[in-house]
Amino acid sequence: MQTDKAHLNHAETIEKIRARKRELGKQLIILTHHYQRKEIVELGDFAGDSFELSRKAAADRDCRYIVFCGVHFMAESAAILAQPGQVVQIPNTEAGCWMAGMAEAETVKSAWEQIESIAGGDSTIPVVYMNSDAELKSFCGNRGGIVCTSSNAAEAVKWAFGQKEKILFFPDRHLGRNVGHDLGIAPEEMVVWSPGKALGGNDPDAVRRARVILWDGYCLVHTRFTVEQIEKMRTEFPEARIVVHPECTREVVAQADACGSTSYIVKYVREAPQGSTIVIGTEINLIHRLAFEYPDKKVLDLHYSLCPNMFRINLANLFQTLENIGDMNVVGVPRQIKAGAKLALDRMLALA
Ligand code: 13P
Ligand code: SF4
């Protein structure tokens, strides 16, 4: 009985959301990240990786309201890139990102000053992963730096090396290391900066020699994947292709067949021949949706790993947001932060 009632509520809420969307028409656009629950993605107007979603937010000049079904840093980036007068709302303000919380403006500024004092005032450029607060994007923009996402990190790092000899990459040490590796940077030219330790736990010579300084942040969802899991899957499914997200460790990425952003993973599955087996190392909701959409392929998870932050968006809070359009959970960015953050985001958009 309970299940029937839950089902009915679910179907009713979906119908109410559709009706509200019809009422709002072109005034509204719902953007959904690939890690959202299947029913949320189905109700959205556009699903994508974090780069595509920011590009979409910057490009849509007609709508009045952007409802962002994703985590806070994504909605915040949309608010920075949106046109004046457009309102960005997030259905649940508690949908944060653990990794974004691992780099705070004060500690990054202190690291920056220490690096400059050791390596010279004009040696280093900051590259900030999209998974960060607006204040850090602003810090980056005001120092000639750039934002990157998992789909354009290699281009952003190449661009940054065109400006300065050394990069401070934050907050994701694994994405930074994976990109550094792909660009042929030797492991000894990359050092990890542990916030809270003097010189990030490095000796001055190591900081002077380093070409890439990696902030010690990481994603708890993606660092759950291991080489042992890959070995087990290869034994069980020798025919399988394994694709992972670049927030996984270097060791895991090295053992996989392919690595890329969430949209890359979607494309990888879409383009795989019928009957193929694909094992995926990323957030579970995306994997389940792909398994549902491609029943002619065997789509398996490398390991069950859910992002509870993404999961905070649901039908009930999406409906509530639409009922309070222009009003509830509006994502705002202070003016003094917005300008610098927009500089760094615009540099990223210009790369494409
Ligand atoms: P994508 O940019 O690949 O969508 O990744 C965002 C993210 O948060 C992955 O954990
Ligand atoms: Fe943040 Fe990891 Fe969740 Fe992505 S999967 S939003 S990096 S906590």
Coordinates of C-alpha atoms and ligand atoms in Angstrom, one line a residue:
M1 CA 0.0 0.0 0.0
Q2 CA 2.8 2.3 1.0
T3 CA 4.6 1.8 -2.3
D4 CA 1.4 2.4 -4.3
K5 CA 0.9 5.7 -2.5
A6 CA 4.5 6.7 -3.0
H7 CA 4.1 5.8 -6.7
L8 CA 1.0 7.9 -7.0
N9 CA 2.7 10.9 -5.3
H10 CA 5.7 10.5 -7.6
A11 CA 3.5 10.4 -10.8
E12 CA 1.3 13.3 -9.5
T13 CA 4.3 15.5 -8.7
I14 CA 5.8 14.8 -12.2
E15 CA 2.4 15.8 -13.7
K16 CA 2.3 19.0 -11.6
I17 CA 5.9 19.9 -12.6
R18 CA 5.0 19.4 -16.3
A19 CA 1.9 21.6 -15.9
R20 CA 4.0 24.3 -14.2
K21 CA 6.5 24.1 -17.0
R22 CA 3.8 24.6 -19.6
E23 CA 2.5 27.6 -17.7
L24 CA 6.0 29.2 -17.6
G25 CA 6.8 28.3 -21.2
K26 CA 9.9 30.0 -22.6
Q27 CA 10.4 32.1 -19.4
L28 CA 11.9 29.0 -17.8
I29 CA 14.8 26.7 -18.5
I30 CA 15.7 23.7 -16.3
L31 CA 19.3 22.6 -16.5
T32 CA 20.3 19.2 -15.1
H33 CA 23.7 17.7 -14.4
H34 CA 24.2 14.1 -15.5
Y35 CA 24.4 12.9 -11.9
Q36 CA 20.8 13.9 -11.2
R37 CA 18.2 11.2 -10.6
K38 CA 16.7 9.9 -13.9
E39 CA 13.2 11.5 -13.3
I40 CA 14.9 14.9 -12.8
V41 CA 16.9 14.6 -16.0
E42 CA 13.8 13.6 -17.9
L43 CA 12.0 16.8 -16.7
G44 CA 14.9 19.1 -17.6
D45 CA 15.4 21.0 -20.8
F46 CA 19.1 20.3 -21.1
A47 CA 21.4 17.7 -19.5
G48 CA 25.1 18.1 -19.6
D49 CA 28.5 18.1 -17.9
S50 CA 29.6 21.1 -15.9
F51 CA 31.2 22.8 -18.9
E52 CA 28.1 22.4 -21.2
L53 CA 25.8 23.6 -18.5
S54 CA 27.8 26.7 -17.9
R55 CA 27.9 27.4 -21.6
K56 CA 24.2 26.9 -21.8
A57 CA 23.6 29.3 -18.9
A58 CA 25.7 31.9 -20.7
A59 CA 24.0 31.4 -24.0
D60 CA 20.3 31.5 -23.1
R61 CA 19.4 35.1 -23.4
D62 CA 15.6 34.6 -23.7
C63 CA 14.5 32.9 -20.5
R64 CA 13.9 34.8 -17.2
Y65 CA 14.4 31.9 -14.8
I66 CA 17.1 29.2 -14.8
V67 CA 16.4 26.4 -12.4
F68 CA 19.6 24.5 -11.8
C69 CA 19.4 20.9 -10.8
G70 CA 23.0 20.2 -9.8
V71 CA 25.3 21.2 -6.9
H72 CA 25.8 24.7 -5.6
F73 CA 29.1 25.7 -7.4
M74 CA 27.4 24.8 -10.8
A75 CA 24.3 27.0 -10.0
E76 CA 26.7 29.8 -8.8
S77 CA 28.7 29.6 -12.1
A78 CA 25.4 29.9 -14.0
A79 CA 24.5 32.9 -11.9
I80 CA 27.8 34.6 -12.8
L81 CA 27.4 33.9 -16.5
A82 CA 23.6 34.6 -16.8
Q83 CA 22.4 37.9 -18.3
P84 CA 21.5 40.8 -16.0
G85 CA 17.9 40.3 -14.8
Q86 CA 17.9 36.5 -15.2
V87 CA 17.3 34.6 -12.0
V88 CA 19.1 31.4 -11.1
Q89 CA 17.5 29.1 -8.5
I90 CA 18.6 25.8 -7.0
P91 CA 16.0 23.4 -5.6
N92 CA 18.0 22.6 -2.5
T93 CA 20.6 25.0 -1.2
E94 CA 22.2 22.2 0.9
A95 CA 23.4 20.6 -2.3
G96 CA 27.1 21.5 -1.9
C97 CA 30.2 19.7 -3.0
W98 CA 32.8 18.2 -0.7
M99 CA 35.7 18.9 -2.9
A100 CA 34.7 22.5 -3.4
G101 CA 34.8 22.8 0.4
M102 CA 38.4 21.6 0.5
A103 CA 39.8 24.9 -0.7
E104 CA 39.0 28.1 1.1
A105 CA 40.0 31.6 -0.1
E106 CA 42.1 32.4 2.9
T107 CA 44.2 29.2 2.7
V108 CA 44.6 29.5 -1.0
K109 CA 45.7 33.1 -0.7
S110 CA 48.3 32.1 2.0
A111 CA 49.6 29.4 -0.3
W112 CA 49.8 31.8 -3.2
E113 CA 51.9 34.2 -1.1
Q114 CA 54.3 31.5 0.0
I115 CA 54.7 30.2 -3.5
E116 CA 55.4 33.7 -4.8
S117 CA 57.9 34.4 -2.1
I118 CA 59.8 31.2 -2.9
A119 CA 59.5 31.0 -6.7
G120 CA 59.3 34.7 -7.6
G121 CA 56.4 37.2 -8.0
D122 CA 55.7 36.5 -11.7
S123 CA 56.3 32.8 -11.9
T124 CA 52.9 31.2 -11.2
I125 CA 49.3 31.2 -12.6
P126 CA 46.3 29.8 -10.9
V127 CA 44.0 27.3 -12.6
V128 CA 40.9 26.6 -10.6
Y129 CA 38.6 23.6 -11.2
M130 CA 35.0 24.5 -11.7
N131 CA 34.2 22.6 -8.4
S132 CA 35.1 25.6 -6.2
D133 CA 33.4 28.6 -4.7
A134 CA 32.9 31.9 -6.6
E135 CA 35.5 33.6 -4.3
L136 CA 38.2 31.3 -5.6
K137 CA 37.2 31.8 -9.2
S138 CA 37.5 35.5 -8.5
F139 CA 40.9 35.1 -6.9
C140 CA 41.9 33.3 -10.0
G141 CA 40.4 35.7 -12.5
N142 CA 42.1 38.7 -10.7
R143 CA 45.5 37.0 -11.1
G144 CA 45.3 36.3 -14.8
G145 CA 44.1 32.7 -14.2
I146 CA 41.4 30.5 -15.7
V147 CA 38.6 28.1 -14.7
C148 CA 38.6 24.6 -16.1
T149 CA 36.3 21.6 -16.0
S150 CA 37.0 17.9 -16.5
S151 CA 36.3 18.3 -20.2
N152 CA 38.7 21.1 -21.0
A153 CA 41.4 20.9 -18.2
A154 CA 44.1 19.9 -20.7
E155 CA 43.4 23.0 -22.9
A156 CA 43.2 25.2 -19.8
V157 CA 46.6 23.9 -18.5
K158 CA 48.2 24.3 -21.9
W159 CA 46.8 27.9 -22.1
A160 CA 48.2 28.6 -18.6
F161 CA 51.7 27.3 -19.5
G162 CA 51.5 29.8 -22.4
Q163 CA 51.2 32.6 -19.7
K164 CA 53.6 31.5 -16.9
E165 CA 56.1 28.7 -16.1
K166 CA 54.3 27.3 -13.0
I167 CA 50.7 26.4 -12.3
L168 CA 48.9 26.3 -9.0
F169 CA 46.0 23.9 -9.7
F170 CA 43.1 23.6 -7.2
P171 CA 41.2 22.0 -5.6
D172 CA 41.4 18.5 -7.3
R173 CA 44.8 17.0 -7.0
H174 CA 43.7 13.9 -9.1
L175 CA 42.3 15.8 -12.0
G176 CA 45.5 18.0 -11.9
R177 CA 47.8 15.0 -11.9
N178 CA 45.9 13.2 -14.6
V179 CA 46.0 16.2 -16.9
G180 CA 49.7 16.8 -16.1
H181 CA 50.5 13.2 -17.0
D182 CA 48.6 13.5 -20.3
L183 CA 50.6 16.6 -21.1
G184 CA 53.9 14.8 -20.5
I185 CA 54.8 16.5 -17.2
A186 CA 57.1 14.3 -15.2
P187 CA 55.8 13.1 -11.8
E188 CA 58.7 14.8 -10.0
E189 CA 57.6 18.1 -11.5
M190 CA 54.3 17.9 -9.8
V191 CA 54.1 18.4 -6.0
V192 CA 51.1 18.2 -3.7
W193 CA 50.3 21.2 -1.5
S194 CA 48.8 20.3 1.8
P195 CA 47.0 23.3 3.2
G196 CA 47.8 24.0 6.8
K197 CA 51.4 22.8 6.5
A198 CA 54.4 25.2 6.0
L199 CA 55.1 25.4 2.3
G200 CA 52.3 22.9 1.8
G201 CA 54.6 20.2 3.3
N202 CA 57.3 20.7 0.7
D203 CA 60.9 21.9 0.9
P204 CA 61.7 25.2 -0.9
D205 CA 63.6 23.5 -3.7
A206 CA 60.7 21.2 -4.6
V207 CA 58.4 24.2 -4.8
R208 CA 61.0 26.1 -7.0
R209 CA 61.4 23.0 -9.3
A210 CA 57.7 22.1 -9.6
R211 CA 55.8 23.0 -12.8
V212 CA 52.5 22.0 -11.3
I213 CA 51.5 22.5 -7.7
L214 CA 48.5 20.4 -6.8
W215 CA 46.1 21.4 -4.0
D216 CA 45.4 18.5 -1.8
G217 CA 41.7 18.2 -2.5
Y218 CA 39.7 15.2 -3.9
C219 CA 36.3 13.8 -4.5
L220 CA 35.1 11.2 -2.0
V221 CA 32.8 9.7 -4.7
H222 CA 35.6 9.1 -7.2
T223 CA 38.4 8.1 -4.8
R224 CA 36.3 5.1 -3.9
F225 CA 37.4 3.4 -7.1
T226 CA 40.4 1.2 -6.9
V227 CA 42.8 -0.8 -9.1
E228 CA 41.6 -4.0 -7.4
Q229 CA 38.0 -3.3 -8.5
I230 CA 39.3 -2.9 -12.1
E231 CA 41.2 -6.2 -11.9
K232 CA 38.2 -8.0 -10.5
M233 CA 35.9 -6.7 -13.3
R234 CA 38.5 -7.6 -16.0
T235 CA 38.6 -11.2 -14.6
E236 CA 34.8 -11.4 -14.5
F237 CA 34.2 -9.6 -17.8
P238 CA 37.3 -10.0 -20.0
E239 CA 35.4 -8.4 -23.0
A240 CA 34.6 -5.2 -21.0
R241 CA 35.8 -1.7 -21.8
I242 CA 36.4 0.4 -18.7
V243 CA 35.8 4.1 -18.6
V244 CA 36.3 6.4 -15.6
H245 CA 36.1 10.1 -14.7
P246 CA 39.4 12.1 -14.3
E247 CA 38.6 12.8 -10.6
C248 CA 39.7 9.1 -10.0
T249 CA 43.3 8.5 -8.9
R250 CA 46.1 8.3 -11.4
E251 CA 46.5 4.6 -10.7
V252 CA 42.8 3.9 -11.5
V253 CA 42.9 6.1 -14.7
A254 CA 46.1 4.3 -15.8
Q255 CA 44.3 0.9 -15.6
A256 CA 41.1 2.1 -17.4
D257 CA 40.6 2.0 -21.2
A258 CA 39.3 5.5 -21.3
C259 CA 38.8 8.6 -19.1
G260 CA 36.7 11.7 -19.5
S261 CA 34.0 14.0 -18.3
T262 CA 30.4 12.9 -17.6
S263 CA 29.4 13.9 -21.2
Y264 CA 32.4 12.0 -22.5
I265 CA 31.2 8.9 -20.6
V266 CA 27.6 9.4 -22.0
K267 CA 29.1 9.5 -25.6
Y268 CA 31.3 6.5 -24.9
V269 CA 28.3 4.4 -24.0
R270 CA 26.2 5.8 -26.8
E271 CA 28.9 5.0 -29.4
A272 CA 29.8 1.5 -28.1
P273 CA 28.7 -1.3 -30.4
Q274 CA 25.5 -3.2 -29.6
G275 CA 26.1 -6.1 -27.2
S276 CA 29.3 -4.5 -25.7
T277 CA 30.0 -4.5 -22.0
I278 CA 31.0 -1.2 -20.5
V279 CA 32.2 -0.8 -16.9
I280 CA 32.0 2.7 -15.6
G281 CA 33.8 4.4 -12.7
T282 CA 31.7 7.4 -11.8
E283 CA 28.5 8.5 -9.9
I284 CA 25.9 5.7 -9.7
N285 CA 22.9 7.7 -10.9
L286 CA 24.5 8.4 -14.3
I287 CA 25.4 4.7 -14.6
H288 CA 21.9 3.5 -13.8
R289 CA 20.4 6.0 -16.3
L290 CA 22.8 4.8 -19.1
A291 CA 22.0 1.2 -18.3
F292 CA 18.3 2.0 -18.6
E293 CA 18.8 4.0 -21.9
Y294 CA 20.9 1.3 -23.6
P295 CA 19.3 -2.0 -22.8
D296 CA 21.2 -3.5 -25.8
K297 CA 24.5 -3.0 -24.0
K298 CA 25.7 -4.3 -20.7
V299 CA 26.4 -1.2 -18.6
L300 CA 27.9 -2.0 -15.2
D301 CA 29.3 0.0 -12.3
L302 CA 32.9 -0.4 -11.2
H303 CA 31.6 0.1 -7.7
Y304 CA 28.5 1.6 -6.2
S305 CA 29.3 5.3 -5.4
L306 CA 26.6 7.9 -4.9
C307 CA 27.0 11.6 -4.6
P308 CA 24.7 12.5 -1.7
N309 CA 25.0 16.2 -2.6
M310 CA 23.6 15.7 -6.1
F311 CA 20.9 13.4 -4.6
R312 CA 19.5 16.3 -2.5
I313 CA 17.6 17.5 -5.5
N314 CA 14.3 15.7 -5.8
L315 CA 10.8 16.0 -7.4
A316 CA 9.4 17.6 -4.2
N317 CA 12.0 20.4 -4.0
L318 CA 12.0 20.9 -7.8
F319 CA 8.2 21.4 -7.7
Q320 CA 8.4 23.8 -4.8
T321 CA 11.0 25.8 -6.6
L322 CA 8.8 26.1 -9.7
E323 CA 5.8 27.0 -7.5
N324 CA 8.0 29.9 -6.1
I325 CA 9.7 30.9 -9.3
G326 CA 11.9 34.0 -9.0
D327 CA 11.7 33.8 -5.3
M328 CA 12.9 30.6 -3.5
N329 CA 16.6 29.6 -3.2
V330 CA 17.8 32.3 -5.6
V331 CA 21.6 32.0 -6.1
G332 CA 23.3 35.3 -5.6
V333 CA 27.0 36.3 -6.0
P334 CA 28.3 39.5 -4.4
R335 CA 29.2 42.1 -7.0
Q336 CA 32.8 42.4 -5.9
I337 CA 33.3 38.6 -6.4
K338 CA 31.3 38.3 -9.5
A339 CA 33.5 40.4 -11.8
G340 CA 36.8 38.5 -11.1
A341 CA 35.0 35.1 -11.2
K342 CA 33.4 36.0 -14.6
L343 CA 36.9 36.9 -16.0
A344 CA 38.1 33.4 -15.1
L345 CA 35.0 31.7 -16.5
D346 CA 35.0 33.8 -19.7
R347 CA 38.6 32.8 -20.3
M348 CA 37.5 29.2 -20.1
L349 CA 34.5 29.7 -22.4
A350 CA 36.9 31.5 -24.9
L351 CA 39.1 28.3 -25.1
A352 CA 36.2 26.5 -26.8
Ligands
13P1 P1 31.7 16.9 -15.1 O1 32.2 18.3 -15.4 O2 32.5 15.8 -15.8 O3 30.2 16.8 -15.4 O4 32.0 16.6 -13.6 C1 31.4 17.3 -12.5 C2 31.6 16.6 -11.3 O5 31.3 17.2 -10.2 C3 32.2 15.3 -11.2 O6 32.2 14.8 -9.9
SF4_2 FE1 31.5 17.2 -5.7 FE2 32.4 14.6 -6.0 FE3 29.7 15.2 -5.9 FE4 31.2 15.8 -8.1 S1 30.7 13.8 -7.3 S2 29.7 17.1 -7.0 S3 33.1 16.4 -7.1 S4 31.3 15.5 -4.3

